[in-house]
mmCIF file of N, CA and C in Angstrom:
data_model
loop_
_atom_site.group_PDB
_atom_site.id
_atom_site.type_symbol
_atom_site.label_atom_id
_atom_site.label_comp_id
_atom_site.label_asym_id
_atom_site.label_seq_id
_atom_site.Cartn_x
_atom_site.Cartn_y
_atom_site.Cartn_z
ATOM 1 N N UNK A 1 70.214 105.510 108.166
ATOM 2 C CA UNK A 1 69.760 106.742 107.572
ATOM 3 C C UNK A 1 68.508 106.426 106.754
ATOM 4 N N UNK A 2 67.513 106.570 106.802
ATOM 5 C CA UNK A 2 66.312 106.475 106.467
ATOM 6 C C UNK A 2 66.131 108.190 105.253
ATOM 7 N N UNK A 3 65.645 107.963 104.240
ATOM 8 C CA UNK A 3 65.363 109.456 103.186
ATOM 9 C C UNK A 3 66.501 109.677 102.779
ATOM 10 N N UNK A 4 67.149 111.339 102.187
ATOM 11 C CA UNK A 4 68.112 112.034 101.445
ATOM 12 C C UNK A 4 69.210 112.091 102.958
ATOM 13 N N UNK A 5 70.658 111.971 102.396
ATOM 14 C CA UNK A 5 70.995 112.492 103.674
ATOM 15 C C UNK A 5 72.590 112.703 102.811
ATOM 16 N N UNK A 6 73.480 113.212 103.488
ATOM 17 C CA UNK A 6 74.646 113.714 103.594
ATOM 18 C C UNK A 6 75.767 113.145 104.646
ATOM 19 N N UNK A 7 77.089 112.296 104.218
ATOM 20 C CA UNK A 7 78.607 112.349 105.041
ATOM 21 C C UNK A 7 79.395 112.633 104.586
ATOM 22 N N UNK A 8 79.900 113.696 104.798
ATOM 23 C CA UNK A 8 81.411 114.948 105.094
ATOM 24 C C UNK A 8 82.615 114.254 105.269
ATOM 25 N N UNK A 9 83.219 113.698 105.046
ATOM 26 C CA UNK A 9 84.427 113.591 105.914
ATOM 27 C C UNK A 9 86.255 114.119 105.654
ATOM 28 N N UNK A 10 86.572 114.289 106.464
ATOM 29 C CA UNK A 10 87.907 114.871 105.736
ATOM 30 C C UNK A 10 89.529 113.365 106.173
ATOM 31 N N UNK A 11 89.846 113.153 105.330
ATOM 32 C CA UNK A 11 90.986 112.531 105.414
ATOM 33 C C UNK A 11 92.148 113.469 105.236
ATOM 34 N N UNK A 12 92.476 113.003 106.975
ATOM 35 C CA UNK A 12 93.487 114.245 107.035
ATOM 36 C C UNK A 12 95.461 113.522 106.444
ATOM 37 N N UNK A 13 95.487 112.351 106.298
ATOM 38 C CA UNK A 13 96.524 111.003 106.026
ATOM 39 C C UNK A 13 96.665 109.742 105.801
ATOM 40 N N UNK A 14 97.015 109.579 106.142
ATOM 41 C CA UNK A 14 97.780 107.997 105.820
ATOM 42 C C UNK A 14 99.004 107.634 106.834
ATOM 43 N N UNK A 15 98.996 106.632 107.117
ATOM 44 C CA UNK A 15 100.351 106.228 107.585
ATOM 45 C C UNK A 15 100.657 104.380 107.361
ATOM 46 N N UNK A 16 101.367 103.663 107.329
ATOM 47 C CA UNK A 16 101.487 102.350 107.555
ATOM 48 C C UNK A 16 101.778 102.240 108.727
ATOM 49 N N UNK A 17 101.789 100.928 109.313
ATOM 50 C CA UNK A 17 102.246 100.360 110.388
ATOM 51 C C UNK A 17 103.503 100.885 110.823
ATOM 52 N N UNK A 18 104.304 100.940 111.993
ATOM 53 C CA UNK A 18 105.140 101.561 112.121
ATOM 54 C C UNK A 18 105.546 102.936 111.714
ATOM 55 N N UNK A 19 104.660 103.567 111.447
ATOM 56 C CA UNK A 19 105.076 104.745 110.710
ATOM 57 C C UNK A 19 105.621 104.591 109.232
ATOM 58 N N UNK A 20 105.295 103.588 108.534
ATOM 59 C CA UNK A 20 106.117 102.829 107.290
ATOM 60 C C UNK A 20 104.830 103.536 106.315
ATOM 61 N N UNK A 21 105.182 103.922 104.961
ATOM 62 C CA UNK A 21 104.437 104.031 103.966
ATOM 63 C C UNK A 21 103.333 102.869 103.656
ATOM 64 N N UNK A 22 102.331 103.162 103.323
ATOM 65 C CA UNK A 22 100.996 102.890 103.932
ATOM 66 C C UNK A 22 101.222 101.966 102.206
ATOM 67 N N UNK A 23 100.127 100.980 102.395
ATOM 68 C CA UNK A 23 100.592 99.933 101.116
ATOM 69 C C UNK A 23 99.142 100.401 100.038
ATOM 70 N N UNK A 24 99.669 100.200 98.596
ATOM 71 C CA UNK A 24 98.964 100.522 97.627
ATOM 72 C C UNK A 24 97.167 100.537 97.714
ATOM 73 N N UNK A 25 96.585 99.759 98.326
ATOM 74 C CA UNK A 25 94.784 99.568 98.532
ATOM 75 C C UNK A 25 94.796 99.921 99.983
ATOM 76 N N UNK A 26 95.655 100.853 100.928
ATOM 77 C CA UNK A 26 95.283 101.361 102.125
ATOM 78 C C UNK A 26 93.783 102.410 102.007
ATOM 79 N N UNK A 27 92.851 102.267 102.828
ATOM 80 C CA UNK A 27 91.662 102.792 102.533
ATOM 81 C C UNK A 27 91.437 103.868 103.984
ATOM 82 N N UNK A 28 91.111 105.074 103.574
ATOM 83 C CA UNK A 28 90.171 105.933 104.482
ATOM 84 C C UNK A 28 89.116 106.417 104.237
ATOM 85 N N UNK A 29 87.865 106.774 104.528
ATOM 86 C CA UNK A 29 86.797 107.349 103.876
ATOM 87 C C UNK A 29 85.591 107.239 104.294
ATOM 88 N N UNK A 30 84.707 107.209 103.815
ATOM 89 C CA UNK A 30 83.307 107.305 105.240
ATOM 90 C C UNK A 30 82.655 105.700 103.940
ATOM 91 N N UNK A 31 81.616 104.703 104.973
ATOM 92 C CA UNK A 31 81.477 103.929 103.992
ATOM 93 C C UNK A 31 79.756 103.686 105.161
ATOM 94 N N UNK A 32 78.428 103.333 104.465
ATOM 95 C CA UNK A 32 77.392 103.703 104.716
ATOM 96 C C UNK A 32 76.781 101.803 104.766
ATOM 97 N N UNK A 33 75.994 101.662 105.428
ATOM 98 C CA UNK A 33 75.414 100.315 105.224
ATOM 99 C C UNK A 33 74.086 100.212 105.651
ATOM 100 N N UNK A 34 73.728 99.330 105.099
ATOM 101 C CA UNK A 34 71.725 99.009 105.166
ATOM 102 C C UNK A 34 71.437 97.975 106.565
ATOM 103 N N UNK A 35 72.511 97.685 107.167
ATOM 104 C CA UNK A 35 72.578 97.485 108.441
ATOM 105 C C UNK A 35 73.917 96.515 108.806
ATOM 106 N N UNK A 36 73.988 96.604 110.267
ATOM 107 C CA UNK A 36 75.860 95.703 110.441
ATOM 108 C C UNK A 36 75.626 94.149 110.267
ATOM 109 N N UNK A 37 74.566 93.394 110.215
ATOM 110 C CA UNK A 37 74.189 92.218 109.052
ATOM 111 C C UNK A 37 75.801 92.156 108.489
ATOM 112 N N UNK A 38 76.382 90.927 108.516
ATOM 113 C CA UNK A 38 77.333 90.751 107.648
ATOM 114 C C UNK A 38 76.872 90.380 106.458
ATOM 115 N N UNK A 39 77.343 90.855 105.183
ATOM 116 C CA UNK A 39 77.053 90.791 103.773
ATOM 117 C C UNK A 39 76.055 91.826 103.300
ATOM 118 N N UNK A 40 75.202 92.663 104.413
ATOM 119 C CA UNK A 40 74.237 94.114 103.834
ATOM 120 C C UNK A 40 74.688 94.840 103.077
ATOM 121 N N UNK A 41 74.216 95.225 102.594
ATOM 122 C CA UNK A 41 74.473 96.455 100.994
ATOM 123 C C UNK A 41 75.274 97.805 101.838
ATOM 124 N N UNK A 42 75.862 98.237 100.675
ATOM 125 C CA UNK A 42 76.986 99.367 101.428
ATOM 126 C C UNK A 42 76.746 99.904 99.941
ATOM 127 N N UNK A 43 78.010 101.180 100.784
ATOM 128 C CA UNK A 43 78.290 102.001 99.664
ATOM 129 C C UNK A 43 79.773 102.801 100.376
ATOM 130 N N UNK A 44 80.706 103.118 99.738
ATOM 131 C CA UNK A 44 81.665 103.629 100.311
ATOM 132 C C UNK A 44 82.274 104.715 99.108
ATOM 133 N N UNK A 45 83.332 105.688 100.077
ATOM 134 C CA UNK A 45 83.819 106.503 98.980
ATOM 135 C C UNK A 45 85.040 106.921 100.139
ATOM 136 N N UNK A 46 86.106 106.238 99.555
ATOM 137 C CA UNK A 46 87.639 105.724 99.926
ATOM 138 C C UNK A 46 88.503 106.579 99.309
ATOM 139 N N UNK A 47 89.605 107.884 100.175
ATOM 140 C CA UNK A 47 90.436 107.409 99.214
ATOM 141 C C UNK A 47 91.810 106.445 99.796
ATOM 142 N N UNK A 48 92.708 106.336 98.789
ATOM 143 C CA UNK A 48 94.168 105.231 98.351
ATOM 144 C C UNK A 48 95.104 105.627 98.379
ATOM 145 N N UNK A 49 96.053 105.547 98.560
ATOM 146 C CA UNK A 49 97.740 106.105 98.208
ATOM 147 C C UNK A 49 98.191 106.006 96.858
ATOM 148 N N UNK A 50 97.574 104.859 96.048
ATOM 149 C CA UNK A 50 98.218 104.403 94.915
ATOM 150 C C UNK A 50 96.808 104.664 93.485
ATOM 151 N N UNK A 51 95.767 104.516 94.742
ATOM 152 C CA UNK A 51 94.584 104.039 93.226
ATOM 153 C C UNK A 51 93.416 105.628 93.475
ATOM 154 N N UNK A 52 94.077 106.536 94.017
ATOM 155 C CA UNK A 52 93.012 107.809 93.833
ATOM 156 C C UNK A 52 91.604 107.432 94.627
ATOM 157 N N UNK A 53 90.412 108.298 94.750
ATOM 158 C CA UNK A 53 89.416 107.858 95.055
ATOM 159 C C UNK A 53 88.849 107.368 94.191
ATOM 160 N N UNK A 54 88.430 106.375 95.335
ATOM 161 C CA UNK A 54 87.015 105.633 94.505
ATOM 162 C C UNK A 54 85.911 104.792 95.149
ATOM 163 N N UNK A 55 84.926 104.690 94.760
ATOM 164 C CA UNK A 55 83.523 104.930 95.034
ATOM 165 C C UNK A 55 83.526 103.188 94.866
ATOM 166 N N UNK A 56 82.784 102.521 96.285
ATOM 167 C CA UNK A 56 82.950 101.162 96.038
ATOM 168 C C UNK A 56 81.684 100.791 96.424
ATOM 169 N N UNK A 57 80.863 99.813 95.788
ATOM 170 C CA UNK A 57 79.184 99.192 96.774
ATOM 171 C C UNK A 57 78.672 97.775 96.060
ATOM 172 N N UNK A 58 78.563 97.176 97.131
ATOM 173 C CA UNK A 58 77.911 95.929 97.359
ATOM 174 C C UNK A 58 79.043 95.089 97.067
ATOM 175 N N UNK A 59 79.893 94.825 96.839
ATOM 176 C CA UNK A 59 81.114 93.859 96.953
ATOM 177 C C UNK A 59 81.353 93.951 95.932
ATOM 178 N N UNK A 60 80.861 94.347 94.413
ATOM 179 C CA UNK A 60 81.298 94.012 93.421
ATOM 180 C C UNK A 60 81.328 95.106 92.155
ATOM 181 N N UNK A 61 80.917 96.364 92.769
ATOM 182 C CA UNK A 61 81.549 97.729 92.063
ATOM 183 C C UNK A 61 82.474 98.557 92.356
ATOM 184 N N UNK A 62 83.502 98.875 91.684
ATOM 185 C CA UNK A 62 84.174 100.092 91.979
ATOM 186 C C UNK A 62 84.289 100.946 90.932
ATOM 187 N N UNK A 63 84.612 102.367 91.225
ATOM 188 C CA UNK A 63 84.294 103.425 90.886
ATOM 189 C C UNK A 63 85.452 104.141 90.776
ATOM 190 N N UNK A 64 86.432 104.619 89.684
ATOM 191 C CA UNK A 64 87.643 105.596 89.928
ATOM 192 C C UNK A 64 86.982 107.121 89.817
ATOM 193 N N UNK A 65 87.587 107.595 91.012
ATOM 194 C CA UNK A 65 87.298 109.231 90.578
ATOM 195 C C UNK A 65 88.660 109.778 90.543
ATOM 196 N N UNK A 66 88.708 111.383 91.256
ATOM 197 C CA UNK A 66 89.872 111.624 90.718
ATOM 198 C C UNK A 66 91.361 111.191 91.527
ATOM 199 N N UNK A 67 92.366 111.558 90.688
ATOM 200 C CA UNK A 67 93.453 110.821 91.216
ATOM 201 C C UNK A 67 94.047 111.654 92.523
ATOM 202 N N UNK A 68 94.485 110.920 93.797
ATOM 203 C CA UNK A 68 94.432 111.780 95.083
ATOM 204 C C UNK A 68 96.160 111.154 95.483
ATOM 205 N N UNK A 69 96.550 111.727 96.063
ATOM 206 C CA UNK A 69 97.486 111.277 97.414
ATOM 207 C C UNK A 69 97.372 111.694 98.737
ATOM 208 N N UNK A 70 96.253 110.670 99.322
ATOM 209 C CA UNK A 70 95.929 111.346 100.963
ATOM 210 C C UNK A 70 97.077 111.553 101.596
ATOM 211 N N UNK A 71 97.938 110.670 101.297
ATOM 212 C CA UNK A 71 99.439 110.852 102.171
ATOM 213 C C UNK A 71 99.962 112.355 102.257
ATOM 214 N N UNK A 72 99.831 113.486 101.419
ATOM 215 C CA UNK A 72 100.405 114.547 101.103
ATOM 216 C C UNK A 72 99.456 115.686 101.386
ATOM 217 N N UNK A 73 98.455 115.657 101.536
ATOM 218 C CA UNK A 73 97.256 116.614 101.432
ATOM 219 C C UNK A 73 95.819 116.438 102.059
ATOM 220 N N UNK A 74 94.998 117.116 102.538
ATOM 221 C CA UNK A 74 93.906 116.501 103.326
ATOM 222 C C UNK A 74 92.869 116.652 102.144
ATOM 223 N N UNK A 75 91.827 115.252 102.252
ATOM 224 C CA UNK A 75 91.372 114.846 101.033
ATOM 225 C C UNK A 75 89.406 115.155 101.941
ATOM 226 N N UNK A 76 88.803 115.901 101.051
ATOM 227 C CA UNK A 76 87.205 116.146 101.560
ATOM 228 C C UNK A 76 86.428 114.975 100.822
ATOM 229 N N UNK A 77 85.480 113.849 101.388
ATOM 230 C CA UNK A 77 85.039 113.184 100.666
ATOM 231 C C UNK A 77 83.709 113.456 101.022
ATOM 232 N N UNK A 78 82.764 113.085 100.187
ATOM 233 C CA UNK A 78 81.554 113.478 100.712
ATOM 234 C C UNK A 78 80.235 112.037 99.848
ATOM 235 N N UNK A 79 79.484 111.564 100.973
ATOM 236 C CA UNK A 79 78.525 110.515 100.412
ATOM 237 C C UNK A 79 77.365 110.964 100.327
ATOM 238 N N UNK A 80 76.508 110.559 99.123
ATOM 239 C CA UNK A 80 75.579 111.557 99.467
ATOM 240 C C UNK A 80 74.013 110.299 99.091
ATOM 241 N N UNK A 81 73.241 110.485 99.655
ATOM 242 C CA UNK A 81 72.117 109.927 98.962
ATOM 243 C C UNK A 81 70.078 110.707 98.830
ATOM 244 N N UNK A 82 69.686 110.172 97.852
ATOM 245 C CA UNK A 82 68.851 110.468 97.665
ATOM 246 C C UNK A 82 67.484 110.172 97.121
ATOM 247 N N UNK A 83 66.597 110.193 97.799
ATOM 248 C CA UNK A 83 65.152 109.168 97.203
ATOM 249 C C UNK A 83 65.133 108.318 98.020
ATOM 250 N N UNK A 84 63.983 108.454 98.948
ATOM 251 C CA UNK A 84 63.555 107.333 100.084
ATOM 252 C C UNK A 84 63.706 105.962 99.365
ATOM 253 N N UNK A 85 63.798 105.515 98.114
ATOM 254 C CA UNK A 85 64.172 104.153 97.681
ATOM 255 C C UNK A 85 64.820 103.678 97.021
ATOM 256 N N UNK A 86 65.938 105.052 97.014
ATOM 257 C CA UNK A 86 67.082 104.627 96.193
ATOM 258 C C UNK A 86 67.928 103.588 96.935
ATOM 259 N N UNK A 87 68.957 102.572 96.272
ATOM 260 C CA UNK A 87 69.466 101.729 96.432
ATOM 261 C C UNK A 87 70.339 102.526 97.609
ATOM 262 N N UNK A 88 71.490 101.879 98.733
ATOM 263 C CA UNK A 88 72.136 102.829 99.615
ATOM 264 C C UNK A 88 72.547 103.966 99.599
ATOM 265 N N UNK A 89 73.340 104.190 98.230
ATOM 266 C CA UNK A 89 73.718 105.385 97.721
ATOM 267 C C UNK A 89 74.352 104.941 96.299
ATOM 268 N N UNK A 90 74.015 106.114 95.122
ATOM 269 C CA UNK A 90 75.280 105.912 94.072
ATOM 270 C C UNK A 90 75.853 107.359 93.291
ATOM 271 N N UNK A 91 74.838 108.084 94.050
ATOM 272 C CA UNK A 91 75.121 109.813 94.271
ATOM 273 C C UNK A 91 76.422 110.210 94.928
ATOM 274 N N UNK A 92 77.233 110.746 94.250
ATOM 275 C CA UNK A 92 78.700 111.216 95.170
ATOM 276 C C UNK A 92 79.507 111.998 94.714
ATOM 277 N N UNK A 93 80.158 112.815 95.238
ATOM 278 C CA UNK A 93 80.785 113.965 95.243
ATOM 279 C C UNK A 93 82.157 113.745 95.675
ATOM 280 N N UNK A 94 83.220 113.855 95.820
ATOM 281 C CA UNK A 94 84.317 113.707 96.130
ATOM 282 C C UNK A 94 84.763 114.882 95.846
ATOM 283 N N UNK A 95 85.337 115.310 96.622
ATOM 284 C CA UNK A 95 86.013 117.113 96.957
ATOM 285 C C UNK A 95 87.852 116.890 97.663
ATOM 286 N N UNK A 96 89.038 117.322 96.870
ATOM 287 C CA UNK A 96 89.952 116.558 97.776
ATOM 288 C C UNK A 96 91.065 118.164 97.645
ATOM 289 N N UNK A 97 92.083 118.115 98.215
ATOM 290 C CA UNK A 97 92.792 119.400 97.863
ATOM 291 C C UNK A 97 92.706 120.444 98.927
ATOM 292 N N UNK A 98 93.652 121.332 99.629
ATOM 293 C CA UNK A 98 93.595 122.125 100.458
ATOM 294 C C UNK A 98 92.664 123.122 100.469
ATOM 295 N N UNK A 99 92.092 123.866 101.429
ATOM 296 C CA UNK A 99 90.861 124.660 101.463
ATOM 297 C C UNK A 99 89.976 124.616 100.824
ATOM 298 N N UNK A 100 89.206 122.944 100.738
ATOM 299 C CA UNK A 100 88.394 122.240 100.255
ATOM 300 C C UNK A 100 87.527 121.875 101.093
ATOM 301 N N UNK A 101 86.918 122.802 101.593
ATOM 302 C CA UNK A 101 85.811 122.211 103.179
ATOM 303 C C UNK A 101 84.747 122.180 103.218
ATOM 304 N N UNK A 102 84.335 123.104 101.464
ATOM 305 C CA UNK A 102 82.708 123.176 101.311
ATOM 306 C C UNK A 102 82.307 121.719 100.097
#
């Protein structure tokens, strides 16, 4: 993604293996990178079963937002960035909760 841009995504669950309750740092969510380079700069916005969303980038930030249970409810996450030279992203929105689509 080159400039300002926008990812939507909706987490519609969770499940574990077997159909088994999904373990405390299970992750869904849209997550963005400066290329597939192993170790390139990212930015992600996850949510958890146990730890709510949260906003994670470059290996060594994380971010709590609000507290979620994807397991129970479909969760809207949204990444957002802006400024042809801003770092990947640190702009974000997280939207979670039923008839939550805008």
């Amino acid at each position: 993604m080159t400039g300002d841009g926008t990812v939507t995504v909706r987490v519609t669950g969770m499940k574990g293996a077997s159909g088994a309750e999904p373990e405390p740092w299970t992750k869904a969510g849209v997550i963005v990178k400066s290329s597939l380079k192993q170790g390139s700069p990212y930015a992600a916005v996850l949510a958890t079963p146990a730890h709510g969303v949260r906003m994670q980038w470059n290996f060594t930030h994380d971010t709590a937002g609000p507290s979620s249970d994807p397991t129970k409810a479909p969760q809207w996450l949204r990444l957002q960035r802006r400024g042809r030279n801003s770092p990947v992203t640190r702009r974000w929105t997280a939207r979670h909760g039923p008839g939550s689509g805008r």
